[in-house]
GROMACS .gro file of C-alpha atoms in nm:
model
  170
    1UNK     CA    1   0.000   0.000   0.000
    2UNK     CA    2   0.134   0.346  -0.080
    3UNK     CA    3   0.242   0.596   0.177
    4UNK     CA    4   0.013   0.863   0.324
    5UNK     CA    5   0.099   1.126   0.065
    6UNK     CA    6  -0.083   0.916  -0.192
    7UNK     CA    7   0.041   0.813  -0.530
    8UNK     CA    8  -0.128   0.888  -0.857
    9UNK     CA    9  -0.230   0.631  -1.112
   10UNK     CA   10  -0.306   0.782  -1.451
   11UNK     CA   11  -0.223   1.137  -1.342
   12UNK     CA   12   0.055   1.374  -1.431
   13UNK     CA   13  -0.011   1.633  -1.162
   14UNK     CA   14  -0.306   1.580  -0.931
   15UNK     CA   15  -0.395   1.875  -0.709
   16UNK     CA   16  -0.479   1.786  -0.351
   17UNK     CA   17  -0.845   1.789  -0.253
   18UNK     CA   18  -0.989   1.834   0.096
   19UNK     CA   19  -1.040   1.457   0.108
   20UNK     CA   20  -0.675   1.388   0.026
   21UNK     CA   21  -0.551   1.645   0.279
   22UNK     CA   22  -0.769   1.494   0.552
   23UNK     CA   23  -0.647   1.142   0.473
   24UNK     CA   24  -0.288   1.264   0.494
   25UNK     CA   25  -0.351   1.444   0.826
   26UNK     CA   26  -0.491   1.116   0.962
   27UNK     CA   27  -0.188   0.921   0.835
   28UNK     CA   28  -0.400   0.710   0.599
   29UNK     CA   29  -0.228   0.540   0.306
   30UNK     CA   30  -0.419   0.581  -0.020
   31UNK     CA   31  -0.371   0.565  -0.395
   32UNK     CA   32  -0.518   0.821  -0.634
   33UNK     CA   33  -0.689   0.695  -0.948
   34UNK     CA   34  -0.764   0.953  -1.217
   35UNK     CA   35  -1.014   0.872  -1.492
   36UNK     CA   36  -1.185   1.041  -1.785
   37UNK     CA   37  -1.512   1.210  -1.684
   38UNK     CA   38  -1.817   1.170  -1.906
   39UNK     CA   39  -2.056   1.451  -1.806
   40UNK     CA   40  -2.344   1.259  -1.965
   41UNK     CA   41  -2.277   0.954  -1.744
   42UNK     CA   42  -2.166   1.029  -1.388
   43UNK     CA   43  -2.275   0.685  -1.266
   44UNK     CA   44  -2.055   0.476  -1.044
   45UNK     CA   45  -2.083   0.186  -1.287
   46UNK     CA   46  -1.922   0.410  -1.551
   47UNK     CA   47  -1.643   0.490  -1.304
   48UNK     CA   48  -1.586   0.115  -1.251
   49UNK     CA   49  -1.558   0.064  -1.626
   50UNK     CA   50  -1.307   0.349  -1.650
   51UNK     CA   51  -1.100   0.206  -1.364
   52UNK     CA   52  -1.143  -0.159  -1.465
   53UNK     CA   53  -1.257  -0.240  -1.111
   54UNK     CA   54  -1.518  -0.464  -0.949
   55UNK     CA   55  -1.837  -0.261  -0.886
   56UNK     CA   56  -1.851  -0.416  -0.539
   57UNK     CA   57  -1.526  -0.245  -0.442
   58UNK     CA   58  -1.620   0.103  -0.567
   59UNK     CA   59  -1.843   0.293  -0.324
   60UNK     CA   60  -2.068   0.591  -0.385
   61UNK     CA   61  -2.134   0.856  -0.123
   62UNK     CA   62  -2.498   0.945  -0.060
   63UNK     CA   63  -2.608   1.230   0.163
   64UNK     CA   64  -2.946   1.204   0.334
   65UNK     CA   65  -3.170   1.424   0.548
   66UNK     CA   66  -3.318   1.282   0.865
   67UNK     CA   67  -3.674   1.328   0.988
   68UNK     CA   68  -3.529   1.548   1.264
   69UNK     CA   69  -3.366   1.783   1.010
   70UNK     CA   70  -3.003   1.675   1.042
   71UNK     CA   71  -2.790   1.506   0.777
   72UNK     CA   72  -2.610   1.172   0.746
   73UNK     CA   73  -2.377   1.007   0.496
   74UNK     CA   74  -2.416   0.656   0.354
   75UNK     CA   75  -2.152   0.477   0.145
   76UNK     CA   76  -2.262   0.180  -0.063
   77UNK     CA   77  -2.129  -0.012  -0.364
   78UNK     CA   78  -2.201   0.180  -0.685
   79UNK     CA   79  -2.425  -0.087  -0.840
   80UNK     CA   80  -2.641  -0.117  -0.528
   81UNK     CA   81  -2.940   0.079  -0.400
   82UNK     CA   82  -2.957   0.233  -0.054
   83UNK     CA   83  -3.217   0.085   0.181
   84UNK     CA   84  -3.332   0.407   0.348
   85UNK     CA   85  -3.520   0.222   0.624
   86UNK     CA   86  -3.223   0.002   0.712
   87UNK     CA   87  -2.987   0.301   0.717
   88UNK     CA   88  -3.230   0.498   0.936
   89UNK     CA   89  -3.246   0.209   1.185
   90UNK     CA   90  -2.865   0.185   1.202
   91UNK     CA   91  -2.836   0.560   1.260
   92UNK     CA   92  -3.117   0.567   1.518
   93UNK     CA   93  -3.338   0.785   1.300
   94UNK     CA   94  -3.709   0.761   1.228
   95UNK     CA   95  -3.661   0.804   0.852
   96UNK     CA   96  -3.418   0.927   0.586
   97UNK     CA   97  -3.461   1.093   0.248
   98UNK     CA   98  -3.204   1.174  -0.016
   99UNK     CA   99  -3.067   1.529  -0.019
  100UNK     CA  100  -3.152   1.714  -0.342
  101UNK     CA  101  -2.849   1.750  -0.570
  102UNK     CA  102  -2.885   2.131  -0.565
  103UNK     CA  103  -2.817   2.125  -0.187
  104UNK     CA  104  -2.512   1.898  -0.205
  105UNK     CA  105  -2.239   2.160  -0.255
  106UNK     CA  106  -2.372   2.381   0.024
  107UNK     CA  107  -2.382   2.092   0.271
  108UNK     CA  108  -2.066   1.905   0.178
  109UNK     CA  109  -1.848   2.126  -0.039
  110UNK     CA  110  -1.862   1.858  -0.309
  111UNK     CA  111  -2.051   1.825  -0.638
  112UNK     CA  112  -2.251   1.525  -0.762
  113UNK     CA  113  -2.008   1.272  -0.903
  114UNK     CA  114  -1.728   1.406  -0.683
  115UNK     CA  115  -1.870   1.371  -0.332
  116UNK     CA  116  -1.627   1.206  -0.092
  117UNK     CA  117  -1.719   1.080   0.256
  118UNK     CA  118  -1.387   1.235   0.368
  119UNK     CA  119  -1.320   1.608   0.402
  120UNK     CA  120  -1.675   1.742   0.389
  121UNK     CA  121  -1.740   2.098   0.510
  122UNK     CA  122  -1.891   1.949   0.826
  123UNK     CA  123  -1.865   1.607   0.985
  124UNK     CA  124  -2.184   1.401   0.956
  125UNK     CA  125  -2.274   1.062   1.108
  126UNK     CA  126  -2.166   0.805   0.850
  127UNK     CA  127  -2.250   0.443   0.777
  128UNK     CA  128  -2.066   0.224   0.526
  129UNK     CA  129  -2.222  -0.089   0.382
  130UNK     CA  130  -2.089  -0.405   0.544
  131UNK     CA  131  -1.970  -0.545   0.210
  132UNK     CA  132  -1.666  -0.316   0.241
  133UNK     CA  133  -1.505  -0.576   0.467
  134UNK     CA  134  -1.493  -0.824   0.178
  135UNK     CA  135  -1.212  -0.621   0.018
  136UNK     CA  136  -0.856  -0.536   0.117
  137UNK     CA  137  -0.906  -0.195  -0.041
  138UNK     CA  138  -1.207  -0.003  -0.165
  139UNK     CA  139  -1.254   0.308  -0.378
  140UNK     CA  140  -1.439   0.627  -0.286
  141UNK     CA  141  -1.446   0.966  -0.452
  142UNK     CA  142  -1.131   1.166  -0.398
  143UNK     CA  143  -1.331   1.487  -0.375
  144UNK     CA  144  -1.380   1.583  -0.737
  145UNK     CA  145  -1.510   1.428  -1.057
  146UNK     CA  146  -1.249   1.213  -1.226
  147UNK     CA  147  -1.066   1.120  -0.905
  148UNK     CA  148  -1.108   0.815  -0.684
  149UNK     CA  149  -0.897   0.721  -0.383
  150UNK     CA  150  -0.825   0.360  -0.298
  151UNK     CA  151  -0.779   0.281   0.069
  152UNK     CA  152  -0.834   0.011   0.330
  153UNK     CA  153  -1.195  -0.007   0.454
  154UNK     CA  154  -1.075   0.007   0.815
  155UNK     CA  155  -0.897   0.335   0.741
  156UNK     CA  156  -1.213   0.483   0.587
  157UNK     CA  157  -1.413   0.376   0.892
  158UNK     CA  158  -1.155   0.530   1.124
  159UNK     CA  159  -1.119   0.862   0.944
  160UNK     CA  160  -1.496   0.914   0.904
  161UNK     CA  161  -1.597   0.767   1.241
  162UNK     CA  162  -1.838   0.547   1.046
  163UNK     CA  163  -2.047   0.253   1.150
  164UNK     CA  164  -2.042  -0.057   0.928
  165UNK     CA  165  -2.380  -0.221   0.864
  166UNK     CA  166  -2.608  -0.377   0.603
  167UNK     CA  167  -2.770  -0.076   0.431
  168UNK     CA  168  -2.836  -0.190   0.073
  169UNK     CA  169  -3.156  -0.337  -0.070
  170UNK     CA  170  -3.158  -0.709  -0.128
   0.00000   0.00000   0.00000
């Protein structure tokens, strides 16, 4: 595994994002993976195809509102669908709903297709789908479109303070 400064795969000169800076501050080893962005297809499955990776190992970051008006973060494999009821139970909430894309930047500092669970404007309760433990390393957004970071699931859990639980639909 690379050292905490990160190493770039497919990049000539990758500028540091908030996510990368936070990983480095926490001493987390990660690898940067740069890929071609297709603005007409920002799906995680497209990202997997660009990276040549298993869709089970590439996680998307979803931001939700709670019934009490706060916000939470859920990370699930890109080809899966979030089970809002299961995630609400894990987080001790009555219910969850997806945050509208227009509110994403204001809440997190990140745009759709570049939202990382690391380095958001504010720290939110986070839950990562339990399938993350099936992999030595997983991929999450590096904090901008066209950039993924690969890191150990345990490191992601530690740096985000996340819970690990079953939160995808069967």
